[in-house]
Coordinates of C-alpha atoms in Angstrom, one line a residue:
X1 CA -8.4 -10.1 -13.3
X2 CA -10.2 -6.9 -12.5
X3 CA -7.0 -5.0 -12.0
X4 CA -5.9 -5.7 -15.7
X5 CA -9.3 -4.5 -16.9
X6 CA -9.0 -1.3 -14.9
X7 CA -5.5 -0.7 -16.2
X8 CA -6.9 -0.9 -19.8
X9 CA -9.4 1.8 -18.9
X10 CA -6.5 4.2 -17.8
X11 CA -7.0 3.8 -14.1
X12 CA -3.8 5.0 -12.4
X13 CA -3.9 3.1 -9.1
X14 CA -5.9 0.9 -6.8
X15 CA -6.1 2.0 -3.2
X16 CA -6.0 -0.9 -0.7
X17 CA -7.7 -3.5 -3.1
X18 CA -7.2 -6.3 -0.6
X19 CA -7.5 -6.6 3.2
X20 CA -4.9 -4.5 4.9
X21 CA -3.3 -7.5 6.6
X22 CA -2.8 -9.3 3.3
X23 CA 0.7 -8.1 2.5
X24 CA 1.6 -11.2 0.5
X25 CA -1.5 -10.8 -1.7
X26 CA -0.8 -7.0 -2.2
X27 CA 2.7 -7.8 -3.3
X28 CA 1.5 -10.5 -5.7
X29 CA -1.1 -8.2 -7.1
X30 CA 1.5 -5.5 -7.6
X31 CA 3.6 -7.9 -9.6
X32 CA 0.6 -9.1 -11.7
X33 CA -0.6 -5.8 -13.0
X34 CA 0.7 -2.5 -14.3
X35 CA -1.6 -0.6 -11.9
X36 CA 0.1 1.0 -9.0
X37 CA -1.1 -0.5 -5.7
X38 CA -1.7 2.2 -3.0
X39 CA -2.2 1.8 0.7
X40 CA -1.3 2.5 4.2
X41 CA -3.9 5.2 4.8
X42 CA -5.3 3.8 8.0
X43 CA -2.2 2.3 9.4
X44 CA -1.7 3.6 12.9
X45 CA 1.2 1.6 14.4
X46 CA 4.7 2.8 13.6
X47 CA 6.1 -0.8 13.4
X48 CA 3.4 -1.6 10.8
X49 CA 4.4 1.5 8.7
X50 CA 8.0 0.5 8.9
X51 CA 7.2 -3.1 7.9
X52 CA 5.1 -1.9 4.9
X53 CA 7.9 0.4 3.8
X54 CA 10.6 -2.2 4.2
X55 CA 8.7 -4.9 2.5
X56 CA 7.7 -2.5 -0.4
X57 CA 4.1 -3.7 -0.2
X58 CA 2.8 -0.6 -2.1
X59 CA 3.8 1.4 -5.0
X60 CA 2.1 4.4 -3.6
X61 CA 2.3 4.8 0.2
X62 CA 0.0 7.3 1.6
X63 CA -0.4 7.0 5.4
X64 CA -2.4 9.6 7.3
X65 CA 0.1 11.4 9.4
X66 CA -2.6 12.5 11.8
X67 CA -3.2 8.9 12.8
X68 CA 0.4 7.9 13.7
X69 CA 1.9 11.1 15.1
X70 CA 3.6 12.7 12.2
X71 CA 6.2 11.8 9.6
X72 CA 9.2 12.5 11.8
X73 CA 8.0 9.8 14.2
X74 CA 8.7 7.0 11.7
X75 CA 12.3 7.8 11.2

């Protein structure tokens, strides 16, 4: 698996290594490697942001607040 090889090289995280819609795959990858899985950068819909957070799909969640209206709009 490429993620394990990258972890051995000291890579800290992978940003959206799978298609954005593949939540199940992201969670499986997160469990299969020591690399942190990052994502959420181009997520625009508030419900999708909420779902990603609730499902703990990513280790590092970094949405672009300019795309979804600001961080206070999620809560």
